[in-house]
PDB file of C-alpha atoms in Angstrom:
ATOM      1  CA  MET A  16      -5.709 101.264  65.193  1.00  0.00           C
ATOM      2  CA  ILE A  17      -3.567  99.486  62.651  1.00  0.00           C
ATOM      3  CA  GLN A  18      -3.975  99.961  58.914  1.00  0.00           C
ATOM      4  CA  ILE A  19      -3.687  97.202  56.328  1.00  0.00           C
ATOM      5  CA  ASN A  20      -2.810  97.817  52.702  1.00  0.00           C
ATOM      6  CA  THR A  21      -5.130  95.349  50.984  1.00  0.00           C
ATOM      7  CA  GLU A  22      -3.253  95.680  47.703  1.00  0.00           C
ATOM      8  CA  LYS A  23      -0.105  94.319  49.371  1.00  0.00           C
ATOM      9  CA  CYS A  24      -1.822  91.821  51.677  1.00  0.00           C
ATOM     10  CA  THR A  25      -1.716  88.220  50.394  1.00  0.00           C
ATOM     11  CA  GLY A  26      -3.835  86.705  53.162  1.00  0.00           C
ATOM     12  CA  CYS A  27      -0.978  84.548  54.495  1.00  0.00           C
ATOM     13  CA  LYS A  28      -2.409  84.793  58.052  1.00  0.00           C
ATOM     14  CA  ALA A  29       0.997  85.447  59.621  1.00  0.00           C
ATOM     15  CA  CYS A  30      -0.368  88.513  61.419  1.00  0.00           C
ATOM     16  CA  GLU A  31      -3.522  86.691  62.509  1.00  0.00           C
ATOM     17  CA  ARG A  32      -1.567  83.827  64.054  1.00  0.00           C
ATOM     18  CA  ASP A  33       0.923  86.119  65.827  1.00  0.00           C
ATOM     19  CA  CYS A  34      -1.509  88.738  67.178  1.00  0.00           C
ATOM     20  CA  PRO A  35      -1.543  88.420  71.007  1.00  0.00           C
ATOM     21  CA  GLY A  36      -4.881  90.241  71.254  1.00  0.00           C
ATOM     22  CA  ARG A  37      -6.602  88.372  68.424  1.00  0.00           C
ATOM     23  CA  ALA A  38      -7.433  91.713  66.878  1.00  0.00           C
ATOM     24  CA  ILE A  39      -6.679  90.647  63.286  1.00  0.00           C
ATOM     25  CA  LYS A  40      -8.475  88.109  61.128  1.00  0.00           C
ATOM     26  CA  VAL A  41      -8.117  87.192  57.480  1.00  0.00           C
ATOM     27  CA  VAL A  42     -11.477  87.479  55.740  1.00  0.00           C
ATOM     28  CA  ASP A  43     -11.927  86.709  52.037  1.00  0.00           C
ATOM     29  CA  GLY A  44      -8.178  86.494  51.581  1.00  0.00           C
ATOM     30  CA  LYS A  45      -7.347  89.859  53.197  1.00  0.00           C
ATOM     31  CA  ALA A  46      -6.343  90.742  56.755  1.00  0.00           C
ATOM     32  CA  GLN A  47      -8.749  92.937  58.663  1.00  0.00           C
ATOM     33  CA  SER A  48      -8.412  94.815  61.933  1.00  0.00           C
ATOM     34  CA  LEU A  49     -11.388  93.709  64.020  1.00  0.00           C
ATOM     35  CA  LYS A  50     -11.040  95.753  67.182  1.00  0.00           C
ATOM     36  CA  LYS A  51      -8.886  98.195  69.118  1.00  0.00           C
ATOM     37  CA  CYS A  52      -5.599  96.546  70.119  1.00  0.00           C
ATOM     38  CA  ILE A  53      -2.535  97.319  72.216  1.00  0.00           C
ATOM     39  CA  LEU A  54      -0.535  98.373  69.140  1.00  0.00           C
ATOM     40  CA  CYS A  55       2.346  96.069  70.017  1.00  0.00           C
ATOM     41  CA  GLY A  56       3.514  96.085  66.398  1.00  0.00           C
ATOM     42  CA  HIS A  57       3.870  92.322  65.979  1.00  0.00           C
ATOM     43  CA  CYS A  58       1.728  92.495  62.852  1.00  0.00           C
ATOM     44  CA  VAL A  59       4.000  95.188  61.395  1.00  0.00           C
ATOM     45  CA  ALA A  60       7.112  93.184  62.220  1.00  0.00           C
ATOM     46  CA  ILE A  61       5.927  89.816  60.893  1.00  0.00           C
ATOM     47  CA  CYS A  62       4.138  90.739  57.662  1.00  0.00           C
ATOM     48  CA  PRO A  63       6.226  89.465  54.708  1.00  0.00           C
ATOM     49  CA  GLN A  64       4.705  92.076  52.396  1.00  0.00           C
ATOM     50  CA  ALA A  65       5.033  95.138  54.682  1.00  0.00           C
ATOM     51  CA  ALA A  66       1.297  95.580  54.340  1.00  0.00           C
ATOM     52  CA  VAL A  67       0.615  96.660  57.939  1.00  0.00           C
ATOM     53  CA  SER A  68       1.248 100.050  59.518  1.00  0.00           C
ATOM     54  CA  ILE A  69       0.401 101.967  62.689  1.00  0.00           C
ATOM     55  CA  PRO A  70      -0.159 105.591  61.639  1.00  0.00           C
ATOM     56  CA  GLU A  71       0.227 107.085  65.115  1.00  0.00           C
ATOM     57  CA  TYR A  72       3.773 105.679  65.341  1.00  0.00           C
ATOM     58  CA  ASP A  73       6.802 106.789  63.341  1.00  0.00           C
ATOM     59  CA  MET A  74       6.818 104.185  60.570  1.00  0.00           C
ATOM     60  CA  ALA A  75      10.012 105.665  59.132  1.00  0.00           C
ATOM     61  CA  ASP A  76      11.738 104.322  62.234  1.00  0.00           C
ATOM     62  CA  VAL A  77      10.865 100.721  61.325  1.00  0.00           C
ATOM     63  CA  GLU A  78      13.881  98.705  60.154  1.00  0.00           C
ATOM     64  CA  GLU A  79      13.907  95.729  57.806  1.00  0.00           C
ATOM     65  CA  TYR A  80      15.484  92.505  59.029  1.00  0.00           C
ATOM     66  CA  ASP A  81      18.569  91.426  57.122  1.00  0.00           C
ATOM     67  CA  PRO A  82      20.254  88.248  58.396  1.00  0.00           C
ATOM     68  CA  LYS A  83      23.482  89.304  56.678  1.00  0.00           C
ATOM     69  CA  THR A  84      23.844  92.406  58.800  1.00  0.00           C
ATOM     70  CA  PHE A  85      22.096  91.359  62.016  1.00  0.00           C
ATOM     71  CA  HIS A  86      23.749  88.736  64.159  1.00  0.00           C
ATOM     72  CA  LEU A  87      24.219  88.860  67.918  1.00  0.00           C
ATOM     73  CA  ASP A  88      26.913  86.378  68.784  1.00  0.00           C
ATOM     74  CA  PRO A  89      25.979  84.577  72.055  1.00  0.00           C
ATOM     75  CA  SER A  90      29.526  84.309  73.361  1.00  0.00           C
ATOM     76  CA  THR A  91      30.234  87.980  72.647  1.00  0.00           C
ATOM     77  CA  TYR A  92      27.036  89.039  74.409  1.00  0.00           C
ATOM     78  CA  LEU A  93      27.810  86.921  77.490  1.00  0.00           C
ATOM     79  CA  ARG A  94      31.327  88.384  77.641  1.00  0.00           C
ATOM     80  CA  ALA A  95      29.831  91.880  77.508  1.00  0.00           C
ATOM     81  CA  VAL A  96      27.566  91.037  80.449  1.00  0.00           C
ATOM     82  CA  LYS A  97      30.506  89.616  82.421  1.00  0.00           C
ATOM     83  CA  PHE A  98      32.693  92.648  81.725  1.00  0.00           C
ATOM     84  CA  ARG A  99      30.152  95.253  82.859  1.00  0.00           C
ATOM     85  CA  ARG A 100      31.114  97.115  86.023  1.00  0.00           C
ATOM     86  CA  SER A 101      29.394  99.638  88.255  1.00  0.00           C
ATOM     87  CA  ILE A 102      31.282 102.882  87.642  1.00  0.00           C
ATOM     88  CA  ARG A 103      32.094 105.149  90.599  1.00  0.00           C
ATOM     89  CA  ASN A 104      34.772 107.288  88.989  1.00  0.00           C
ATOM     90  CA  PHE A 105      33.866 109.312  85.893  1.00  0.00           C
ATOM     91  CA  THR A 106      35.862 111.669  83.685  1.00  0.00           C
ATOM     92  CA  ASP A 107      34.825 115.285  83.092  1.00  0.00           C
ATOM     93  CA  GLU A 108      33.936 114.597  79.451  1.00  0.00           C
ATOM     94  CA  PRO A 109      30.157 114.512  78.888  1.00  0.00           C
ATOM     95  CA  ILE A 110      28.513 111.956  76.641  1.00  0.00           C
ATOM     96  CA  SER A 111      27.335 113.653  73.445  1.00  0.00           C
ATOM     97  CA  ARG A 112      23.647 114.266  72.845  1.00  0.00           C
ATOM     98  CA  GLU A 113      23.803 112.043  69.747  1.00  0.00           C
ATOM     99  CA  LYS A 114      25.052 109.105  71.800  1.00  0.00           C
ATOM    100  CA  LEU A 115      22.629 109.827  74.623  1.00  0.00           C
ATOM    101  CA  SER A 116      19.753 109.742  72.132  1.00  0.00           C
ATOM    102  CA  ARG A 117      20.786 106.256  71.032  1.00  0.00           C
ATOM    103  CA  ILE A 118      21.190 105.213  74.666  1.00  0.00           C
ATOM    104  CA  LEU A 119      17.667 106.393  75.473  1.00  0.00           C
ATOM    105  CA  ASP A 120      16.351 104.647  72.359  1.00  0.00           C
ATOM    106  CA  ALA A 121      17.555 101.390  73.904  1.00  0.00           C
ATOM    107  CA  GLY A 122      15.220 102.156  76.797  1.00  0.00           C
ATOM    108  CA  ARG A 123      12.381 103.377  74.600  1.00  0.00           C
ATOM    109  CA  TYR A 124      12.356 100.137  72.617  1.00  0.00           C
ATOM    110  CA  THR A 125      12.342  97.919  75.718  1.00  0.00           C
ATOM    111  CA  ALA A 126       9.280  95.718  76.168  1.00  0.00           C
ATOM    112  CA  THR A 127       6.584  96.961  78.548  1.00  0.00           C
ATOM    113  CA  GLY A 128       3.599  95.070  79.947  1.00  0.00           C
ATOM    114  CA  MET A 129       0.570  95.311  77.632  1.00  0.00           C
ATOM    115  CA  ASN A 130       2.711  97.594  75.454  1.00  0.00           C
ATOM    116  CA  ARG A 131       1.978 100.511  77.785  1.00  0.00           C
ATOM    117  CA  GLN A 132       5.185 102.309  76.805  1.00  0.00           C
ATOM    118  CA  ASP A 133       4.701 104.142  80.080  1.00  0.00           C
ATOM    119  CA  CYS A 134       8.346 104.881  80.892  1.00  0.00           C
ATOM    120  CA  ARG A 135       9.423 108.486  81.272  1.00  0.00           C
ATOM    121  CA  PHE A 136      13.147 109.073  80.802  1.00  0.00           C
ATOM    122  CA  ILE A 137      14.401 112.212  82.561  1.00  0.00           C
ATOM    123  CA  LEU A 138      17.971 112.927  81.485  1.00  0.00           C
ATOM    124  CA  VAL A 139      19.735 115.681  83.433  1.00  0.00           C
ATOM    125  CA  GLN A 140      22.925 116.946  81.816  1.00  0.00           C
ATOM    126  CA  GLU A 141      22.726 120.635  80.924  1.00  0.00           C
ATOM    127  CA  HIS A 142      21.339 121.511  84.374  1.00  0.00           C
ATOM    128  CA  LEU A 143      23.262 118.842  86.274  1.00  0.00           C
ATOM    129  CA  GLU A 144      25.036 121.280  88.627  1.00  0.00           C
ATOM    130  CA  GLU A 145      21.726 122.922  89.490  1.00  0.00           C
ATOM    131  CA  TRP A 146      20.298 119.471  90.195  1.00  0.00           C
ATOM    132  CA  LYS A 147      23.208 118.466  92.424  1.00  0.00           C
ATOM    133  CA  GLN A 148      22.913 121.651  94.471  1.00  0.00           C
ATOM    134  CA  LEU A 149      19.189 121.098  94.909  1.00  0.00           C
ATOM    135  CA  VAL A 150      19.782 117.533  96.098  1.00  0.00           C
ATOM    136  CA  TRP A 151      22.196 118.687  98.808  1.00  0.00           C
ATOM    137  CA  GLN A 152      19.874 121.541  99.775  1.00  0.00           C
ATOM    138  CA  GLU A 153      17.103 118.989 100.279  1.00  0.00           C
ATOM    139  CA  MET A 154      19.263 116.670 102.352  1.00  0.00           C
ATOM    140  CA  PRO A 155      18.359 118.245 105.761  1.00  0.00           C
ATOM    141  CA  HIS A 156      14.651 117.806 105.020  1.00  0.00           C
ATOM    142  CA  VAL A 157      15.196 114.211 103.954  1.00  0.00           C
ATOM    143  CA  LEU A 158      17.238 113.529 107.083  1.00  0.00           C
ATOM    144  CA  GLU A 159      14.485 114.954 109.259  1.00  0.00           C
ATOM    145  CA  ALA A 160      11.922 112.654 107.665  1.00  0.00           C
ATOM    146  CA  LEU A 161      14.154 109.575 107.810  1.00  0.00           C
ATOM    147  CA  GLN A 162      14.967 110.161 111.455  1.00  0.00           C
ATOM    148  CA  HIS A 163      11.426 109.090 112.291  1.00  0.00           C
ATOM    149  CA  THR A 164      10.744 106.574 109.519  1.00  0.00           C
ATOM    150  CA  ASP A 165      14.030 104.797 108.782  1.00  0.00           C
ATOM    151  CA  PRO A 166      16.967 105.285 111.201  1.00  0.00           C
ATOM    152  CA  SER A 167      19.339 103.131 109.141  1.00  0.00           C
ATOM    153  CA  TRP A 168      18.964 105.352 106.064  1.00  0.00           C
ATOM    154  CA  HIS A 169      19.129 108.422 108.308  1.00  0.00           C
ATOM    155  CA  PHE A 170      22.511 107.266 109.660  1.00  0.00           C
ATOM    156  CA  LEU A 171      23.858 106.587 106.159  1.00  0.00           C
ATOM    157  CA  PHE A 172      22.754 109.879 104.635  1.00  0.00           C
ATOM    158  CA  SER A 173      23.999 111.748 107.710  1.00  0.00           C
ATOM    159  CA  ARG A 174      27.503 110.469 107.022  1.00  0.00           C
ATOM    160  CA  PHE A 175      27.229 111.520 103.368  1.00  0.00           C
ATOM    161  CA  TYR A 176      26.060 114.992 104.366  1.00  0.00           C
ATOM    162  CA  GLU A 177      28.817 115.445 106.939  1.00  0.00           C
ATOM    163  CA  ARG A 178      31.467 114.582 104.338  1.00  0.00           C
ATOM    164  CA  TYR A 179      29.882 116.950 101.822  1.00  0.00           C
ATOM    165  CA  GLN A 180      29.767 119.817 104.313  1.00  0.00           C
ATOM    166  CA  LYS A 181      33.459 119.355 105.105  1.00  0.00           C
ATOM    167  CA  ASP A 182      34.410 119.106 101.444  1.00  0.00           C
ATOM    168  CA  PRO A 183      31.801 119.720  98.692  1.00  0.00           C
ATOM    169  CA  LYS A 184      34.115 117.972  96.236  1.00  0.00           C
ATOM    170  CA  ASN A 185      33.710 114.775  98.280  1.00  0.00           C
ATOM    171  CA  ASP A 186      30.421 113.991  96.538  1.00  0.00           C
ATOM    172  CA  THR A 187      29.486 110.429  97.443  1.00  0.00           C
ATOM    173  CA  LEU A 188      26.166 110.630  95.603  1.00  0.00           C
ATOM    174  CA  PHE A 189      27.246 111.579  92.078  1.00  0.00           C
ATOM    175  CA  PHE A 190      30.898 110.451  91.712  1.00  0.00           C
ATOM    176  CA  ASN A 191      31.601 113.207  89.149  1.00  0.00           C
ATOM    177  CA  CYS A 192      29.065 111.771  86.679  1.00  0.00           C
ATOM    178  CA  THR A 193      28.225 113.976  83.683  1.00  0.00           C
ATOM    179  CA  SER A 194      24.614 112.814  83.279  1.00  0.00           C
ATOM    180  CA  PHE A 195      21.914 111.749  85.703  1.00  0.00           C
ATOM    181  CA  LEU A 196      18.996 109.619  84.521  1.00  0.00           C
ATOM    182  CA  VAL A 197      15.704 108.907  86.227  1.00  0.00           C
ATOM    183  CA  ILE A 198      13.317 106.336  84.814  1.00  0.00           C
ATOM    184  CA  ALA A 199       9.754 106.730  86.059  1.00  0.00           C
ATOM    185  CA  ALA A 200       6.895 104.456  85.066  1.00  0.00           C
ATOM    186  CA  ASP A 201       3.419 103.337  86.030  1.00  0.00           C
ATOM    187  CA  ASP A 202       4.864  99.820  86.241  1.00  0.00           C
ATOM    188  CA  PRO A 203       8.373  99.802  87.803  1.00  0.00           C
ATOM    189  CA  LEU A 204       9.155  96.434  86.198  1.00  0.00           C
ATOM    190  CA  GLY A 205       9.118  98.000  82.747  1.00  0.00           C
ATOM    191  CA  GLY A 206      11.391 100.773  83.980  1.00  0.00           C
ATOM    192  CA  GLY A 207      13.828  98.231  85.387  1.00  0.00           C
ATOM    193  CA  LEU A 208      13.951  96.337  82.103  1.00  0.00           C
ATOM    194  CA  ALA A 209      14.584  99.594  80.251  1.00  0.00           C
ATOM    195  CA  ALA A 210      17.418 100.457  82.651  1.00  0.00           C
ATOM    196  CA  SER A 211      19.209  97.215  81.837  1.00  0.00           C
ATOM    197  CA  ASN A 212      19.118  97.905  78.103  1.00  0.00           C
ATOM    198  CA  ILE A 213      20.189 101.496  78.702  1.00  0.00           C
ATOM    199  CA  GLU A 214      23.225 100.379  80.686  1.00  0.00           C
ATOM    200  CA  ASN A 215      24.245  97.912  77.971  1.00  0.00           C
ATOM    201  CA  MET A 216      23.881 100.587  75.297  1.00  0.00           C
ATOM    202  CA  THR A 217      25.864 103.064  77.397  1.00  0.00           C
ATOM    203  CA  VAL A 218      28.737 100.591  77.573  1.00  0.00           C
ATOM    204  CA  ALA A 219      28.448  99.972  73.814  1.00  0.00           C
ATOM    205  CA  GLU A 220      28.876 103.736  73.316  1.00  0.00           C
ATOM    206  CA  GLY A 221      32.058 103.666  75.378  1.00  0.00           C
ATOM    207  CA  GLY A 222      30.503 104.934  78.594  1.00  0.00           C
ATOM    208  CA  GLY A 223      29.592 103.462  81.940  1.00  0.00           C
ATOM    209  CA  ALA A 224      26.753 103.560  84.437  1.00  0.00           C
ATOM    210  CA  LEU A 225      25.916 103.135  88.098  1.00  0.00           C
ATOM    211  CA  TYR A 226      22.505 102.190  89.463  1.00  0.00           C
ATOM    212  CA  SER A 227      21.975 104.516  92.425  1.00  0.00           C
ATOM    213  CA  GLY A 228      19.723 103.202  95.161  1.00  0.00           C
ATOM    214  CA  TYR A 229      20.807 106.198  97.255  1.00  0.00           C
ATOM    215  CA  MET A 230      19.365 108.641  94.744  1.00  0.00           C
ATOM    216  CA  MET A 231      16.207 106.581  94.375  1.00  0.00           C
ATOM    217  CA  ARG A 232      15.641 106.966  98.105  1.00  0.00           C
ATOM    218  CA  MET A 233      16.499 110.673  98.046  1.00  0.00           C
ATOM    219  CA  VAL A 234      14.053 111.420  95.248  1.00  0.00           C
ATOM    220  CA  SER A 235      11.374 109.218  96.817  1.00  0.00           C
ATOM    221  CA  GLU A 236      11.590 111.209 100.061  1.00  0.00           C
ATOM    222  CA  SER A 237      11.438 114.677  98.495  1.00  0.00           C
ATOM    223  CA  THR A 238       8.463 116.147  96.652  1.00  0.00           C
ATOM    224  CA  THR A 239      10.691 119.108  95.772  1.00  0.00           C
ATOM    225  CA  LEU A 240      13.065 116.834  93.865  1.00  0.00           C
ATOM    226  CA  GLN A 241      10.180 114.994  92.230  1.00  0.00           C
ATOM    227  CA  GLU A 242       8.601 118.247  91.062  1.00  0.00           C
ATOM    228  CA  TRP A 243      11.913 119.541  89.684  1.00  0.00           C
ATOM    229  CA  LEU A 244      12.352 116.341  87.678  1.00  0.00           C
ATOM    230  CA  GLY A 245       8.757 116.249  86.432  1.00  0.00           C
ATOM    231  CA  ILE A 246       7.966 112.733  87.605  1.00  0.00           C
ATOM    232  CA  ASP A 247       4.277 113.547  88.213  1.00  0.00           C
ATOM    233  CA  LYS A 248       2.384 110.522  89.548  1.00  0.00           C
ATOM    234  CA  LYS A 249       4.659 107.873  88.090  1.00  0.00           C
ATOM    235  CA  GLN A 250       6.758 105.584  90.269  1.00  0.00           C
ATOM    236  CA  ILE A 251      10.535 105.873  90.367  1.00  0.00           C
ATOM    237  CA  ALA A 252      11.847 102.728  88.719  1.00  0.00           C
ATOM    238  CA  CYS A 253      15.544 103.570  88.571  1.00  0.00           C
ATOM    239  CA  CYS A 254      18.144 106.294  89.052  1.00  0.00           C
ATOM    240  CA  MET A 255      21.387 106.007  87.093  1.00  0.00           C
ATOM    241  CA  LEU A 256      24.662 107.903  86.915  1.00  0.00           C
ATOM    242  CA  LEU A 257      26.131 108.049  83.406  1.00  0.00           C
ATOM    243  CA  GLY A 258      29.460 109.152  81.977  1.00  0.00           C
ATOM    244  CA  TYR A 259      32.824 107.962  80.733  1.00  0.00           C
ATOM    245  CA  PRO A 260      34.762 105.732  83.159  1.00  0.00           C
ATOM    246  CA  ARG A 261      38.010 107.159  84.467  1.00  0.00           C
ATOM    247  CA  VAL A 262      39.254 103.623  85.170  1.00  0.00           C
ATOM    248  CA  THR A 263      39.858 100.589  82.960  1.00  0.00           C
ATOM    249  CA  TYR A 264      38.949  97.099  84.124  1.00  0.00           C
ATOM    250  CA  ARG A 265      41.311  94.523  82.674  1.00  0.00           C
ATOM    251  CA  ARG A 266      39.314  91.383  83.380  1.00  0.00           C
ATOM    252  CA  THR A 267      35.929  90.156  84.532  1.00  0.00           C
ATOM    253  CA  ALA A 268      35.139  89.901  88.241  1.00  0.00           C
ATOM    254  CA  PRO A 269      34.489  86.494  89.844  1.00  0.00           C
ATOM    255  CA  ARG A 270      31.042  85.445  90.982  1.00  0.00           C
ATOM    256  CA  ARG A 271      29.765  82.684  93.239  1.00  0.00           C
ATOM    257  CA  ALA A 272      28.067  79.702  91.626  1.00  0.00           C
ATOM    258  CA  GLY A 273      24.561  80.412  90.390  1.00  0.00           C
ATOM    259  CA  ASP A 274      21.545  79.484  92.534  1.00  0.00           C
ATOM    260  CA  ILE A 275      19.838  77.609  89.695  1.00  0.00           C
ATOM    261  CA  LEU A 276      17.235  74.864  89.898  1.00  0.00           C
ATOM    262  CA  TRP A 277      16.848  72.581  86.873  1.00  0.00           C
ATOM    263  CA  LYS A 278      13.534  70.726  86.834  1.00  0.00           C
TER     264      LYS A 278
END
């Protein structure tokens, strides 16, 4: 549960008004925690006196808001969204662990329903070659299963496997990426939201990403791959290839007009 420093608390009721679970109430001029809550942290974030804490979380990681140093320009953000590209050609240079930690933090801080924080981020870099070999070893078993359940995917993966057997360097699943990320969650929506923030942060660190529906299907069809990754009983929300782009895009790509209804 949350803790309230009554010496700092002024009874302003900011936490009481903002608590989505109505777990806080100001009594006799001091905020009190009335019941177990979802620990969303709104009370910590809104208190003007920094009187609220959540001991089971890392409070040293909490940052103070400073309008002088925090400003996300709308036009700059929109341009960043427009300039993003799906990368299918990576360099051999791996993203550093320091940068990857910040990239994963962008996922860790993403909102989740009821503050479940149920996303598991499985980052494969050090053992990437071992992982790639295992994926191709599993391909015949996946093809056998898909032959009976989904002929269209069976046809597609068959072509991939034929190319790989002729030339192992012709890897149409990994595109020479230097990191492979799986996001697993009890609620796939939360994992999808985290993936979006992770991609944006990857680009901010100078890298690039590709959402891989092919790898999502591969992992979904193979218990061997799931066990190697350590997904357990969570659902696969996203598979991503990460690395530094070998190509440079000089302008944004065009899009059709938005299907938007104003009411």
